[in-house]
Amino acid sequence: MDETVAEYIRRTVLKIPKDEMKMMLQKWGFLSEAQLQTLNFHQIKDNISQEVVQLCEENSADIKQAAVLDIIYNHIYQNKRMWSVYQMKKSGEELEYFDITDFKKKFKRRLQSALKNVTITFKEYEDNAIWIRVAWGTPHKKPNQYKPSYVVYHSQTPYVFISPSVLKSTLPLLCQALIVASNYHDIREMELRSHSLNSLKDIVFKRYSQNFQTCTPKPLQGGNVEPENDIRIVDENRSEKERIHRLNQEVFGSGPQPILEFAQYRLETMFKSDPKMEVLDKKEPFRCLVKFSSPHLLESLKSLAPAGMADAPLSPLLTCIPHKARNYFKIREKKGLYPESFVSP
Amino acid sequence: MAEGRAPRAGADGKKFERRRRAAAAMAEEAPEGGAVRTLPSLRRLSRALPFGRSHGRLIVPALCSQEKADPQKTAFVLRKAWTLYSVTPLYGFRRARLRDYARLLGAFIAAEKQKGLAVEVGVELDIKVALSSLADIRGSELDQAALLVQLSSRSRSSSRNSEDKPVWLGWFCSVFGDELSESVPEHFTCLPLFLSHGAESYTALVGSWFQKTFDCCFRRLAISPLNLSWMVAMWAGCKLDRAASAVELVFSVPRLAQPLDISYAIHPEDAKALWDTVQKTPGEITHEEVDVFMDCLYAHFHRHFKIHLSAAKLVKISTAIASAHCDGIVKILHSQYLPGVLMLLTELAISQIQ
């Protein structure tokens, strides 16, 4: 067995938490059940990884099998990577039968004609997702297994989820191979990124709860604890709370939000100030870059108005994220009739 | 080491007064302009008007002043993240004894490391201590020269021709800290601001030796959101020749289902253009002007996102001059404005001590 393959398997095994090693090796299916029985999982990870490498040696593993183990690991720990959504376009409306063998063949041929040294590995999952791992080399160098690109493609949809390699120059090649293999004509980045691959899928496949304008106003849950010294104030508070709750339900829906960690806005809009303040009366746009970040952005945005930190309804710039399926925006002043609204190109 | 992050109630009033006094002291040094003439009345005014009332003013010649320090000697200060502490006056400190102090501090660190060896396996380092004066870092005549403490390591195994590797830096300074220096009795040395860069364990060791030896007290120096807004307004307005980095304000929004951070970065030219229209008298900053500047930025943000930034907590600001975090971590980026930045920090340190 190649030295680099052995080292790659060892390092991949080391990444796996100890109590998941057996499960992942079983999923891999490269080692027989009998071989797995001989492994002692009650020792330090370093020793386990050495034993795994030894067994792989017996089965003379090559880089293809090692790459499959890497895909299995990344499929389970997909939230460790940053994913970006791409949309492909056809010129006509023709529907074609999708043939996975044909797809793989074309994808490989395209990449290998451009670059001899690549490792290309496919793995199909039950939800119609094809995982593709590409490790990149150069004409004179073997592929670097530690800096691969990962692609998740759902056939029958125009969407591709890419976790790109740190080797930036490989991205155009990858995109080319994807459109050629899937018979599309064009591919573009949707400006939608997250660590949560499933949330990205929820957004572009419209799988998240979207009961806009359909829900009936419901009183807030949880008992009211305000002292009833002035019934009118309590009533006003309650109706305001109900209004905020209703508006929130309308724009965010009642279900859990897809997980995004950030949203970014490049603002090039006019600075409008109170004329009494006599500040900055410029005809040029005021240039800003605003970034929102949170472990769960949409849930935190949803809780802004109820916490009194924002107006209800919240700005459409923020609430449009799921239906526009993007979290990177460039905002310019809308020309014409509506001076208070903005557009994003 | 004592950790005191919560600012005392009512400290801002004193802080502001001090800022103006420090600024006024700086004005004495700057011969040009009318600042010198306004000085006496300003001092009177500052005593009469606590912070929060109107008409408070600050003269900021420091930020426009000539380069005083030799940039070569102070270059080590730039572009490093410094953790801030306030230090009460040192008792019995003598500048002539720096060599002895270095030896004693070295012995102290070695002894503490020995003690720690029982648990900390594999420490094979000799720590070399150097203490030196930085005559370039000071403001007024009353200020003591800054004091630099450098720790470097020498590996025991490969000591043949290996150079000492710097592992930790710390320095004490006072830039226009006159208010404190004027008020302490003899035998006390005022260097109220301490900045450290490197492992916290070394900061703790050095700090405890100084506390023990000079009967002083170190406390972490937090920066309030109010002071951060002063800093961002002041520094956004500074003239810079080269292409400057953005003026960035970072807010954290409390009490949400999930934590939310908002970074609001403004093109430096646009931020300066805004500040220039807000600030009515060049060289002076008033409380109202800082408020107007921040309110304008909040209003612009609200127009787009409907979020009230004024209700969020300002946790960090960065400009081409410097960046500052509310936890008391600063990075100084521009040598020309070094005295101005240190003056502000000295003042914050003094207000924490008093």
CSV table of C-alpha atoms in Angstrom, one decimal, chain A residues 136-335:
chain,number,residue,atom,x,y,z
A,136,TRP,CA,-6.5,18.5,-7.1
A,137,GLY,CA,-3.0,18.1,-8.5
A,138,THR,CA,-0.9,19.9,-11.1
A,139,PRO,CA,0.5,18.5,-14.4
A,140,HIS,CA,3.6,17.5,-12.5
A,141,LYS,CA,2.3,16.9,-9.0
A,142,LYS,CA,0.1,14.3,-7.5
A,143,PRO,CA,-3.3,15.4,-6.2
A,144,ASN,CA,-3.3,17.0,-2.8
A,145,GLN,CA,-5.6,14.8,-0.8
A,146,TYR,CA,-5.8,17.3,2.1
A,147,LYS,CA,-7.3,20.1,0.1
A,148,PRO,CA,-10.2,18.6,-1.8
A,149,SER,CA,-13.4,20.1,-3.1
A,150,TYR,CA,-16.8,18.6,-2.2
A,151,VAL,CA,-19.8,18.9,-4.3
A,152,VAL,CA,-23.4,17.8,-3.5
A,153,TYR,CA,-25.6,17.5,-6.5
A,154,HIS,CA,-29.3,16.6,-6.5
A,155,SER,CA,-30.2,15.4,-9.9
A,156,GLN,CA,-33.5,16.7,-11.3
A,157,THR,CA,-32.7,20.1,-9.6
A,158,PRO,CA,-30.6,22.9,-11.0
A,159,TYR,CA,-28.9,23.4,-7.6
A,160,VAL,CA,-25.4,22.4,-6.6
A,161,PHE,CA,-23.8,22.8,-3.2
A,162,ILE,CA,-20.1,23.3,-3.3
A,163,SER,CA,-17.6,23.4,-0.4
A,164,PRO,CA,-14.6,24.6,-2.4
A,165,SER,CA,-11.0,23.6,-2.1
A,166,VAL,CA,-8.6,26.2,-0.6
A,167,LEU,CA,-6.9,25.9,-4.0
A,168,LYS,CA,-9.0,28.7,-5.5
A,169,SER,CA,-8.0,28.3,-9.1
A,170,THR,CA,-9.8,24.9,-9.2
A,171,LEU,CA,-13.3,26.3,-8.9
A,172,PRO,CA,-13.9,27.3,-12.6
A,173,LEU,CA,-12.7,23.8,-13.7
A,174,LEU,CA,-15.1,22.3,-11.2
A,175,CYS,CA,-18.0,24.4,-12.4
A,176,GLN,CA,-17.3,23.6,-16.1
A,177,ALA,CA,-17.3,19.9,-15.4
A,178,LEU,CA,-20.6,20.2,-13.5
A,179,ILE,CA,-22.5,21.9,-16.3
A,180,VAL,CA,-21.0,19.7,-19.0
A,181,ALA,CA,-21.9,16.5,-17.1
A,182,SER,CA,-25.4,17.5,-16.2
A,183,ASN,CA,-26.2,19.1,-19.6
A,184,TYR,CA,-26.7,22.6,-18.5
A,185,HIS,CA,-25.4,25.8,-20.2
A,186,ASP,CA,-24.6,28.1,-17.4
A,187,ILE,CA,-23.8,28.1,-13.6
A,188,ARG,CA,-23.8,31.0,-11.2
A,189,GLU,CA,-23.2,31.5,-7.5
A,190,MET,CA,-26.4,32.4,-5.7
A,191,GLU,CA,-24.8,34.4,-2.9
A,192,LEU,CA,-26.1,32.0,-0.3
A,193,ARG,CA,-23.7,30.4,2.1
A,194,SER,CA,-23.8,28.5,5.4
A,195,HIS,CA,-22.2,25.7,7.4
A,196,SER,CA,-25.5,24.0,7.5
A,197,LEU,CA,-25.9,22.1,4.2
A,198,ASN,CA,-29.4,20.9,5.2
A,199,SER,CA,-30.6,24.5,5.9
A,200,LEU,CA,-29.3,25.6,2.4
A,201,LYS,CA,-31.3,22.7,0.9
A,202,ASP,CA,-34.4,23.7,3.0
A,203,ILE,CA,-34.1,27.2,1.6
A,204,VAL,CA,-33.6,26.4,-2.1
A,205,PHE,CA,-35.9,23.5,-2.2
A,206,LYS,CA,-38.5,25.6,-0.2
A,207,ARG,CA,-38.8,23.0,2.5
A,208,TYR,CA,-38.9,25.3,5.5
A,209,SER,CA,-42.3,26.4,6.9
A,210,GLN,CA,-43.7,29.1,4.7
A,211,ASN,CA,-47.1,29.9,6.0
A,212,PHE,CA,-47.0,33.6,5.0
A,213,GLN,CA,-50.2,35.5,5.5
A,214,THR,CA,-52.1,32.3,6.3
A,215,CYS,CA,-51.8,32.1,10.1
A,216,THR,CA,-54.5,33.5,12.4
A,217,PRO,CA,-53.4,35.8,15.2
A,218,LYS,CA,-52.8,33.9,18.3
A,219,PRO,CA,-52.3,35.3,21.8
A,220,LEU,CA,-48.8,35.1,23.1
A,221,GLN,CA,-48.1,32.0,25.1
A,222,GLY,CA,-47.0,32.2,28.7
A,223,GLY,CA,-49.0,33.9,31.5
A,224,ASN,CA,-49.2,37.6,31.8
A,225,VAL,CA,-47.4,38.7,34.9
A,226,GLU,CA,-47.9,42.5,34.7
A,227,PRO,CA,-49.6,43.9,37.8
A,228,GLU,CA,-53.0,45.0,36.9
A,229,ASN,CA,-52.8,48.5,38.3
A,230,ASP,CA,-53.9,50.2,35.1
A,231,ILE,CA,-56.0,47.9,32.9
A,232,ARG,CA,-55.6,50.2,29.9
A,233,ILE,CA,-51.8,50.1,29.8
A,234,VAL,CA,-51.9,46.3,30.2
A,235,ASP,CA,-54.3,46.1,27.4
A,236,GLU,CA,-52.2,48.3,25.2
A,237,ASN,CA,-49.1,46.3,25.9
A,238,ARG,CA,-50.9,43.1,25.2
A,239,SER,CA,-52.3,44.3,21.9
A,240,GLU,CA,-48.9,45.6,20.9
A,241,LYS,CA,-47.3,42.3,21.8
A,242,GLU,CA,-50.0,40.5,19.8
A,243,ARG,CA,-49.4,42.8,16.8
A,244,ILE,CA,-45.6,42.1,16.9
A,245,HIS,CA,-46.3,38.4,17.3
A,246,ARG,CA,-48.7,38.3,14.4
A,247,LEU,CA,-46.3,40.3,12.1
A,248,ASN,CA,-43.5,38.0,13.0
A,249,GLN,CA,-45.6,34.9,12.2
A,250,GLU,CA,-46.4,36.5,8.9
A,251,VAL,CA,-42.9,37.0,7.8
A,252,PHE,CA,-41.1,34.2,9.5
A,253,GLY,CA,-43.8,31.5,9.7
A,254,SER,CA,-44.3,29.5,12.8
A,255,GLY,CA,-41.9,26.6,12.2
A,256,PRO,CA,-38.2,26.5,12.9
A,257,GLN,CA,-36.0,28.7,10.7
A,258,PRO,CA,-33.3,27.3,8.5
A,259,ILE,CA,-29.8,27.7,10.0
A,260,LEU,CA,-27.7,30.5,8.5
A,261,GLU,CA,-24.8,32.0,10.4
A,262,PHE,CA,-24.5,35.4,8.7
A,263,ALA,CA,-25.9,37.9,6.2
A,264,GLN,CA,-23.9,40.6,4.6
A,265,TYR,CA,-25.1,43.9,3.0
A,266,ARG,CA,-23.1,46.3,1.0
A,267,LEU,CA,-25.0,49.6,1.2
A,268,GLU,CA,-24.5,52.3,-1.3
A,269,THR,CA,-27.5,54.4,-0.5
A,270,MET,CA,-28.0,58.1,0.2
A,271,PHE,CA,-27.5,59.4,3.7
A,272,LYS,CA,-30.7,61.1,4.7
A,273,SER,CA,-30.6,63.1,7.8
A,274,ASP,CA,-32.9,65.5,9.7
A,275,PRO,CA,-32.4,68.8,7.9
A,276,LYS,CA,-32.3,70.5,11.4
A,277,MET,CA,-29.2,68.5,12.2
A,278,GLU,CA,-27.3,70.1,9.3
A,279,VAL,CA,-25.1,67.1,8.7
A,280,LEU,CA,-23.8,65.5,5.6
A,281,ASP,CA,-25.9,66.8,2.8
A,282,LYS,CA,-24.2,64.9,0.0
A,283,LYS,CA,-25.4,63.6,-3.3
A,284,GLU,CA,-23.0,60.7,-3.2
A,285,PRO,CA,-24.0,57.4,-1.7
A,286,PHE,CA,-22.8,56.6,1.9
A,287,ARG,CA,-20.8,53.5,1.6
A,288,CYS,CA,-21.2,50.8,4.3
A,289,LEU,CA,-20.7,47.1,4.8
A,290,VAL,CA,-23.1,45.6,7.4
A,291,LYS,CA,-22.6,42.1,8.6
A,292,PHE,CA,-25.0,40.2,10.9
A,293,SER,CA,-23.6,37.1,12.5
A,294,SER,CA,-25.2,34.6,14.9
A,295,PRO,CA,-25.1,30.9,15.5
A,296,HIS,CA,-28.7,30.9,14.3
A,297,LEU,CA,-29.2,34.2,12.4
A,298,LEU,CA,-32.9,33.9,11.4
A,299,GLU,CA,-34.0,32.9,14.9
A,300,SER,CA,-32.1,35.9,16.3
A,301,LEU,CA,-33.6,38.2,13.7
A,302,LYS,CA,-37.1,36.8,14.5
A,303,SER,CA,-36.6,37.7,18.2
A,304,LEU,CA,-35.5,41.3,17.6
A,305,ALA,CA,-38.9,42.9,17.5
A,306,PRO,CA,-40.4,41.0,20.4
A,307,ALA,CA,-37.3,42.0,22.4
A,308,GLY,CA,-38.0,45.6,21.6
A,309,MET,CA,-34.8,46.0,19.6
A,310,ALA,CA,-36.4,46.5,16.3
A,311,ASP,CA,-39.6,47.7,14.7
A,312,ALA,CA,-42.3,45.3,13.6
A,313,PRO,CA,-42.4,44.3,10.8
A,314,LEU,CA,-38.7,44.0,10.4
A,315,SER,CA,-37.1,45.4,7.3
A,316,PRO,CA,-37.7,43.3,4.1
A,317,LEU,CA,-34.0,43.4,3.6
A,318,LEU,CA,-33.7,41.0,6.4
A,319,THR,CA,-36.9,39.0,6.1
A,320,CYS,CA,-36.3,38.3,2.4
A,321,ILE,CA,-33.3,36.1,3.1
A,322,PRO,CA,-35.1,32.7,2.9
A,323,HIS,CA,-37.4,33.4,0.0
A,324,LYS,CA,-34.7,35.3,-2.0
A,325,ALA,CA,-32.4,32.4,-1.1
A,326,ARG,CA,-29.4,34.6,-0.6
A,327,ASN,CA,-27.4,36.1,2.3
A,328,TYR,CA,-25.1,38.4,0.4
A,329,PHE,CA,-26.6,41.6,-0.9
A,330,LYS,CA,-25.6,44.8,-2.6
A,331,ILE,CA,-28.2,47.6,-1.9
A,332,ARG,CA,-28.5,50.7,-4.0
A,333,GLU,CA,-31.1,53.5,-3.9
A,334,LYS,CA,-34.1,52.6,-6.0
A,335,LYS,CA,-34.6,55.2,-8.7
